[in-house]
XYZ file of C-alpha atoms in Angstrom:
504
model
C -18.393 -12.449 -46.972
C -15.723 -9.852 -47.519
C -14.466 -7.933 -44.455
C -13.838 -4.228 -45.013
C -10.721 -2.470 -43.783
C -12.828 -0.537 -41.246
C -14.322 -3.748 -39.883
C -10.921 -5.368 -39.732
C -9.512 -2.371 -37.805
C -12.433 -2.504 -35.404
C -11.878 -6.217 -34.778
C -8.183 -5.645 -34.129
C -9.050 -2.907 -31.625
C -11.584 -5.145 -29.880
C -9.016 -7.905 -29.517
C -6.104 -5.733 -28.387
C -7.536 -2.805 -26.434
C -9.701 -3.393 -23.358
C -10.527 0.316 -23.058
C -12.007 0.156 -26.546
C -13.698 -3.219 -25.967
C -15.336 -2.642 -22.545
C -17.918 0.097 -23.305
C -18.870 -1.595 -26.596
C -19.164 -5.199 -25.436
C -19.685 -5.351 -21.664
C -22.811 -4.457 -19.689
C -23.085 -3.886 -15.932
C -26.054 -3.174 -13.684
C -26.456 0.448 -12.697
C -26.561 0.424 -8.877
C -29.194 3.173 -8.696
C -31.620 2.101 -11.437
C -30.858 -1.616 -11.865
C -30.709 -1.101 -15.632
C -27.975 -2.534 -17.826
C -25.462 0.072 -18.959
C -22.112 -0.093 -20.789
C -19.007 -0.640 -18.655
C -17.525 2.851 -18.744
C -14.471 3.059 -16.521
C -14.783 4.824 -13.179
C -11.752 6.551 -11.643
C -10.657 3.497 -9.656
C -11.099 1.175 -12.632
C -9.157 3.481 -14.923
C -6.314 3.721 -12.425
C -6.209 -0.050 -11.938
C -6.145 -0.552 -15.705
C -3.257 1.902 -16.073
C -1.263 0.086 -13.399
C -1.958 -3.321 -14.941
C -1.009 -2.219 -18.440
C 2.123 -0.466 -17.200
C 3.311 -3.582 -15.379
C 2.428 -5.811 -18.337
C 4.431 -3.565 -20.670
C 7.420 -3.670 -18.304
C 7.447 -7.331 -17.208
C 5.183 -9.129 -19.676
C 2.987 -10.215 -16.737
C 0.528 -8.694 -14.283
C 0.968 -9.229 -10.543
C -1.070 -6.675 -8.600
C -2.020 -6.528 -4.920
C -5.013 -4.199 -4.639
C -6.165 -2.599 -1.382
C -9.415 -0.670 -1.727
C -12.694 0.451 -0.216
C -16.124 -1.066 -0.680
C -17.865 -1.141 -4.054
C -15.357 0.749 -6.155
C -15.659 -1.465 -9.223
C -12.500 -3.552 -8.850
C -14.242 -6.891 -9.383
C -16.259 -5.493 -12.304
C -13.001 -4.428 -13.922
C -11.087 -7.677 -13.313
C -13.967 -9.960 -14.341
C -14.519 -7.824 -17.437
C -10.830 -7.952 -18.288
C -10.710 -11.739 -17.845
C -13.892 -12.272 -19.866
C -12.384 -10.154 -22.634
C -9.195 -12.167 -22.689
C -10.784 -15.638 -22.450
C -13.514 -14.840 -24.981
C -11.111 -13.343 -27.520
C -8.042 -15.567 -27.095
C -7.718 -19.341 -27.586
C -6.601 -21.614 -24.775
C -6.790 -19.269 -21.775
C -7.984 -20.448 -18.364
C -9.340 -17.845 -15.907
C -9.898 -18.722 -12.246
C -11.694 -16.589 -9.651
C -11.508 -17.431 -5.936
C -13.770 -15.598 -3.466
C -14.129 -15.679 0.323
C -17.855 -16.558 0.503
C -20.308 -18.574 -1.567
C -22.502 -15.489 -1.852
C -19.605 -13.572 -3.382
C -18.938 -16.484 -5.746
C -22.525 -16.341 -6.942
C -22.384 -12.570 -7.432
C -19.157 -12.620 -9.436
C -20.245 -15.466 -11.664
C -23.599 -13.761 -12.287
C -21.611 -10.693 -13.351
C -19.555 -12.793 -15.773
C -22.655 -14.537 -17.118
C -24.203 -11.110 -17.691
C -21.130 -10.032 -19.636
C -21.488 -13.106 -21.832
C -25.255 -12.899 -22.340
C -25.096 -9.255 -23.408
C -21.938 -9.401 -25.481
C -22.625 -8.501 -29.138
C -23.190 -11.650 -31.198
C -20.302 -11.082 -33.652
C -17.733 -11.297 -30.813
C -19.571 -13.575 -28.363
C -17.973 -17.054 -28.435
C -19.989 -20.258 -28.345
C -20.100 -22.162 -25.060
C -20.712 -25.659 -23.792
C -21.440 -27.088 -20.356
C -22.495 -23.772 -18.829
C -22.990 -24.219 -15.074
C -23.450 -22.168 -11.934
C -19.726 -21.447 -11.779
C -18.096 -22.047 -15.171
C -18.175 -20.782 -18.741
C -16.415 -23.012 -21.258
C -15.748 -21.573 -24.707
C -15.621 -24.772 -26.727
C -14.251 -23.536 -30.048
C -11.593 -21.391 -28.355
C -10.636 -23.973 -25.756
C -10.830 -21.244 -23.074
C -12.612 -21.342 -19.723
C -13.806 -19.006 -16.983
C -14.322 -20.648 -13.571
C -15.378 -19.193 -10.188
C -14.933 -20.968 -6.832
C -15.136 -20.287 -3.082
C -12.095 -20.401 -0.804
C -13.579 -23.013 1.504
C -11.315 -26.022 1.921
C -7.525 -25.804 1.805
C -7.399 -27.595 -1.544
C -9.887 -25.427 -3.440
C -8.473 -24.518 -6.861
C -5.164 -26.349 -6.451
C -5.765 -28.810 -9.277
C -6.930 -26.385 -11.967
C -4.396 -24.735 -14.288
C -4.802 -21.008 -14.850
C -3.315 -18.208 -16.905
C -5.484 -15.535 -15.271
C -6.271 -15.510 -11.554
C -8.393 -13.167 -9.453
C -8.378 -13.540 -5.666
C -11.296 -11.610 -4.150
C -11.256 -10.354 -0.517
C -8.017 -12.220 0.159
C -7.716 -10.793 3.685
C -10.814 -12.822 4.613
C -9.734 -16.215 3.211
C -9.865 -18.845 5.930
C -6.960 -20.852 4.476
C -5.076 -18.009 2.817
C -1.569 -19.480 3.163
C -2.616 -22.802 1.593
C -4.459 -21.069 -1.239
C -1.527 -18.797 -2.040
C 0.812 -21.787 -2.122
C -1.539 -23.413 -4.619
C -1.800 -20.306 -6.782
C 1.956 -20.350 -7.196
C 1.676 -23.832 -8.708
C -1.322 -23.368 -11.021
C -0.315 -20.016 -12.565
C 2.960 -20.269 -14.504
C 5.513 -17.492 -14.213
C 5.142 -16.804 -17.911
C 4.430 -13.840 -20.206
C 0.741 -13.096 -20.605
C -0.268 -14.448 -17.199
C -2.105 -12.212 -14.745
C -2.818 -12.346 -11.013
C -4.984 -9.775 -9.252
C -5.269 -10.172 -5.473
C -7.642 -7.628 -3.983
C -9.254 -6.972 -0.624
C -10.493 -4.479 1.878
C -8.489 -4.470 5.090
C -9.024 -7.010 7.859
C -6.581 -5.895 10.545
C -2.906 -6.791 10.655
C -1.048 -10.076 10.841
C -2.938 -11.942 8.106
C -1.414 -13.043 4.805
C -2.805 -10.145 2.779
C -1.360 -7.599 5.209
C 2.015 -9.372 5.188
C 2.047 -9.442 1.386
C 1.166 -5.739 1.324
C 4.109 -4.886 3.589
C 6.459 -6.835 1.312
C 5.054 -5.200 -1.819
C 5.449 -1.607 -0.594
C 9.039 -2.401 0.414
C 9.851 -3.814 -3.024
C 10.393 -7.357 -1.737
C 7.815 -8.995 -3.975
C 6.858 -9.553 -7.593
C 3.537 -7.953 -6.697
C 3.004 -4.229 -7.035
C 0.945 -2.577 -4.308
C -2.054 -0.646 -5.660
C -4.134 1.448 -3.272
C -7.532 2.914 -4.162
C -8.920 5.476 -1.663
C -12.660 5.697 -1.042
C -12.999 9.324 -2.120
C -12.221 8.495 -5.750
C -15.754 7.095 -5.988
C -18.074 9.861 -7.186
C -21.132 8.314 -5.508
C -19.618 8.719 -2.050
C -20.957 12.176 -1.313
C -24.071 13.663 0.312
C -25.372 17.228 0.374
C -25.230 18.514 3.975
C -27.794 20.804 5.632
C -26.977 24.495 5.351
C -26.098 24.738 9.054
C -23.883 21.627 9.157
C -20.305 22.115 10.343
C -17.532 19.522 10.372
C -15.737 18.916 13.677
C -12.022 19.559 14.177
C -10.836 16.040 13.295
C -12.988 16.003 10.169
C -11.648 19.385 9.108
C -8.054 18.118 9.401
C -9.012 14.899 7.573
C -10.595 16.956 4.784
C -7.596 19.263 4.480
C -5.108 16.381 4.264
C -7.075 14.450 1.617
C -8.536 17.520 -0.127
C -12.190 16.586 0.404
C -15.220 18.839 -0.095
C -18.203 19.321 2.252
C -20.329 16.692 0.505
C -17.644 14.031 0.903
C -17.076 14.899 4.569
C -20.791 14.837 5.286
C -21.155 11.450 3.566
C -18.279 10.156 5.700
C -19.878 11.464 8.891
C -23.319 9.973 8.133
C -21.793 6.650 7.054
C -19.751 6.467 10.262
C -22.698 7.309 12.511
C -25.262 5.166 10.714
C -23.381 2.027 9.639
C -20.528 1.937 12.159
C -22.203 3.419 15.277
C -19.711 6.258 15.377
C -16.593 4.051 15.233
C -14.289 5.885 12.812
C -11.797 2.988 12.791
C -14.455 0.757 11.213
C -15.129 3.369 8.548
C -11.387 3.590 7.874
C -11.184 -0.162 7.348
C -14.132 -0.352 4.954
C -13.515 3.032 3.300
C -9.802 3.810 3.739
C -8.130 7.061 2.774
C -4.661 5.472 3.111
C -3.314 1.912 3.317
C -2.380 2.456 6.969
C -5.962 3.376 7.859
C -7.244 0.274 6.064
C -5.213 -1.961 8.381
C -5.510 0.186 11.495
C -8.696 -1.069 13.210
C -6.847 -3.355 15.624
C -4.246 -0.736 16.600
C -5.645 2.789 16.564
C -3.444 4.354 19.289
C -0.273 4.676 17.265
C 2.553 7.015 18.201
C 2.312 9.117 15.028
C -1.027 9.691 13.344
C -1.413 9.018 9.663
C -2.857 12.456 8.867
C 0.248 14.094 10.321
C 2.545 11.973 8.147
C 0.420 12.572 5.045
C 0.598 16.301 5.667
C 4.395 16.198 6.081
C 4.751 14.293 2.816
C 2.908 17.101 1.011
C 4.891 19.969 2.579
C 7.842 21.876 1.138
C 10.099 23.299 3.856
C 13.370 25.172 3.537
C 16.274 23.048 4.770
C 18.235 25.047 7.350
C 20.883 23.929 9.834
C 23.251 20.985 10.194
C 22.861 17.975 7.956
C 22.374 14.891 10.129
C 22.386 11.406 8.640
C 20.856 8.340 10.288
C 21.917 4.827 9.264
C 19.808 1.850 10.372
C 21.547 -1.249 8.922
C 20.051 -4.741 8.578
C 21.376 -8.252 8.041
C 21.316 -9.708 4.513
C 18.796 -12.450 5.255
C 15.713 -13.677 3.432
C 12.619 -11.850 4.642
C 14.692 -9.735 7.046
C 14.712 -6.021 7.769
C 15.731 -3.179 5.472
C 18.798 -0.961 5.601
C 17.691 2.675 5.547
C 19.649 5.948 5.244
C 17.957 9.256 6.117
C 19.317 12.803 5.855
C 17.577 15.520 7.881
C 18.377 19.207 7.775
C 16.305 21.139 10.305
C 12.606 20.725 9.503
C 13.142 18.844 6.233
C 14.156 15.304 5.365
C 16.158 15.865 2.204
C 17.645 12.399 1.667
C 16.166 8.900 1.898
C 17.491 5.573 0.611
C 16.252 2.035 1.312
C 17.972 -1.309 0.567
C 17.263 -4.960 1.241
C 19.442 -8.055 1.394
C 22.866 -6.342 1.514
C 25.907 -7.631 3.386
C 28.174 -5.551 5.621
C 30.633 -4.408 2.968
C 27.856 -3.614 0.510
C 26.190 -1.426 3.144
C 29.483 0.350 3.827
C 29.906 1.043 0.113
C 26.325 2.294 -0.258
C 26.702 4.475 2.825
C 29.982 5.938 1.556
C 28.330 6.890 -1.739
C 25.363 8.459 0.083
C 27.755 10.402 2.334
C 29.617 11.685 -0.706
C 26.317 12.735 -2.280
C 24.733 14.294 0.818
C 27.800 15.692 2.605
C 26.358 15.297 6.152
C 27.849 17.107 9.141
C 27.059 14.228 11.503
C 26.336 10.534 10.889
C 24.537 8.529 13.583
C 24.729 4.756 13.117
C 22.756 2.103 14.977
C 25.837 0.309 16.284
C 24.118 -2.734 17.714
C 25.051 -6.041 16.030
C 25.828 -5.551 12.339
C 26.029 -1.777 12.750
C 29.122 -1.901 14.944
C 31.397 -2.983 12.090
C 29.744 -0.541 9.685
C 30.325 2.365 12.079
C 33.964 1.338 12.567
C 34.637 1.114 8.851
C 32.997 4.474 8.088
C 35.053 6.061 10.873
C 38.220 4.557 9.349
C 37.230 6.294 6.110
C 37.334 9.581 8.105
C 33.587 10.155 8.091
C 32.033 11.992 11.112
C 30.411 8.900 12.657
C 28.667 8.607 15.999
C 27.888 5.120 17.371
C 24.383 4.907 18.861
C 23.170 1.965 20.943
C 19.394 1.686 20.899
C 19.388 -0.317 24.136
C 21.600 2.100 26.101
C 20.235 4.327 28.848
C 18.583 7.538 27.705
C 20.288 10.901 28.192
C 17.170 12.458 29.734
C 16.391 9.766 32.307
C 13.423 11.611 33.761
C 11.575 11.396 30.410
C 12.834 8.184 28.805
C 14.294 4.819 29.732
C 16.261 3.796 26.632
C 17.987 5.694 23.822
C 15.581 4.325 21.193
C 12.613 5.587 23.226
C 14.350 8.952 23.583
C 15.102 9.383 19.884
C 11.561 8.463 18.867
C 10.132 10.729 21.555
C 12.180 13.693 20.344
C 11.228 12.896 16.760
C 7.536 12.985 17.705
C 8.029 16.502 19.123
C 9.643 17.492 15.812
C 6.410 16.533 14.067
C 4.486 19.109 16.129
C 5.701 21.764 13.696
C 5.600 21.978 9.904
C 8.026 19.391 8.544
C 8.852 17.810 5.204
C 9.103 14.075 4.436
C 9.652 12.179 1.183
C 6.463 10.646 -0.204
C 7.223 6.972 0.351
C 4.734 4.248 1.318
C 7.271 2.126 3.223
C 8.397 5.128 5.283
C 4.773 6.014 6.001
C 4.094 2.481 7.233
C 7.229 2.535 9.409
C 6.360 5.849 11.065
C 2.733 4.942 11.746
C 3.366 1.384 12.946
C 4.589 1.556 16.577
C 2.232 2.106 19.516
C 3.113 4.474 22.348
C 3.394 3.201 25.917
C 4.744 4.090 29.366
C 7.154 2.244 31.634
C 6.723 1.678 35.387
C 8.109 5.171 36.025
C 5.515 6.720 33.671
C 8.244 7.594 31.161
C 7.633 7.493 27.412
C 8.196 4.013 25.994
C 8.126 2.876 22.374
C 6.572 -0.456 21.406
C 9.312 -3.049 20.904
C 10.025 -4.662 17.560
C 9.160 -8.034 19.098
C 5.725 -6.770 20.100
C 5.205 -5.330 16.619
C 6.062 -8.685 15.042
C 3.431 -10.336 17.229
C 0.930 -7.917 15.712
C 2.103 -8.874 12.239
C 4.048 -5.662 11.549
C 7.509 -5.338 10.059
C 10.370 -3.606 11.844
C 9.964 0.198 11.443
C 13.377 0.596 9.824
C 12.641 3.929 8.151
C 11.338 5.323 11.438
C 14.441 4.112 13.265
C 16.708 5.747 10.662
C 14.884 9.077 10.978
C 14.906 8.789 14.786
C 18.695 8.376 14.631
C 18.948 11.923 13.313
C 17.734 13.004 16.770
C 20.578 11.235 18.611
C 23.178 13.524 20.162
C 26.547 13.027 18.373
C 29.215 11.360 20.528
C 31.820 13.616 22.154
C 34.992 13.970 20.144
C 33.571 12.958 16.754
C 35.305 14.786 13.961
C 33.253 17.096 11.800
C 33.451 17.041 8.036
C 36.586 18.923 6.922
C 36.286 22.564 5.866
C 33.094 23.120 7.827
C 32.912 25.992 10.333
C 29.609 24.797 11.775
C 29.628 24.384 15.550
C 28.313 21.190 17.103
C 24.536 21.548 17.585
C 22.890 20.982 20.932
C 20.126 18.411 21.518
C 17.343 20.982 21.149
C 18.864 22.725 18.126
C 18.843 19.481 16.214
């Protein structure tokens, strides 16, 4: 039978374009009616598809780490994408690993539904269909779903496409991830989607997320907030009024009354009024998704989000903070921050750089930003960096985080003092760059008090025990609140007088 040009074009589109294929070939259950309907992309699914296709176009592969709220269609998208690829391409192996047998059953039922309702002209023949595998005999492709039970689950099966579901809840996550690295080749056309809701800090998924947002991983971090889902809204009574915290929450994330009322009822009904549980299951930001085990942080996420959306005129001296880090595998980041009054106007982050590389990067940033004062963390590696920058005639002040605070009645150590003064700065309207790593750094540490009831910042060692990275961006910004050392030269040709502690 002769194939027309129109039919040939349609077949090409079905094979090459998932957005074209999905609504024509895939059926999902409508959650309200239970009826089968075409898979038409929701906001979260469309965004995830755009991120996957962008990364595939750039690198030839897909490696996405997806943090999301409940029931936003991520699994429907990934299973649909993998069914499309395995059913239209010879020789592909897709593997799905879930955290519970119940989830395994649900995801395979979804895949089986895709297959059963796929139009006959593009539905491949199968053999040996079982409760967890579809084998496309003529194509030599396979779709297999398993549960992350034992440490060895999935280690022996080759895969080109891999979906890890609810990774934060895997019992043997480290062993499974080690196995995934062996079964999925680092080759063009391969895809790995690892997705989960939050499950506190310190687990493998949280650690991988921290690495991804800092650019230390092949994985790209993809966050999907709950309020993108159109179903998550409820009409409030005419006399309903949101409380103060809800009003601020709504202003920061630009939510309407129906979304805020749905959030309130969900929190009261499902989570017995515990907002931290709502934030884990239905996060508005990545930090909230991981926050349940540490809610009393020094800086609140809403305050940081607001600062990242503000535009403030930069007035006053330009103060640069340099928080350097050793060039070691998995170590901290080197961060430069430039603050001018109420606005952070410069921000640079580096990883794995040696001392001379950091000096060179700092010198270029200084030339670009023209700061009036430069405060360097001079402990360890920073001592040599501060010395070299001073030799280059830059206005450097050496700051020792562990030294005694200037205002001894309020703080014990200089690092506590700088962070404490920075927190006061946030009481007003301020501007920050929109950066996920900086947001995580600023909202990581917990506030405390010492035996004299003075403000005390959580130590880096304590943060590591909670599974958090060093807050390098926060330390760099805090350095802009250190008083410059006496006798430090100002940048030539500047008439600006040395600012006082409070003026800065």
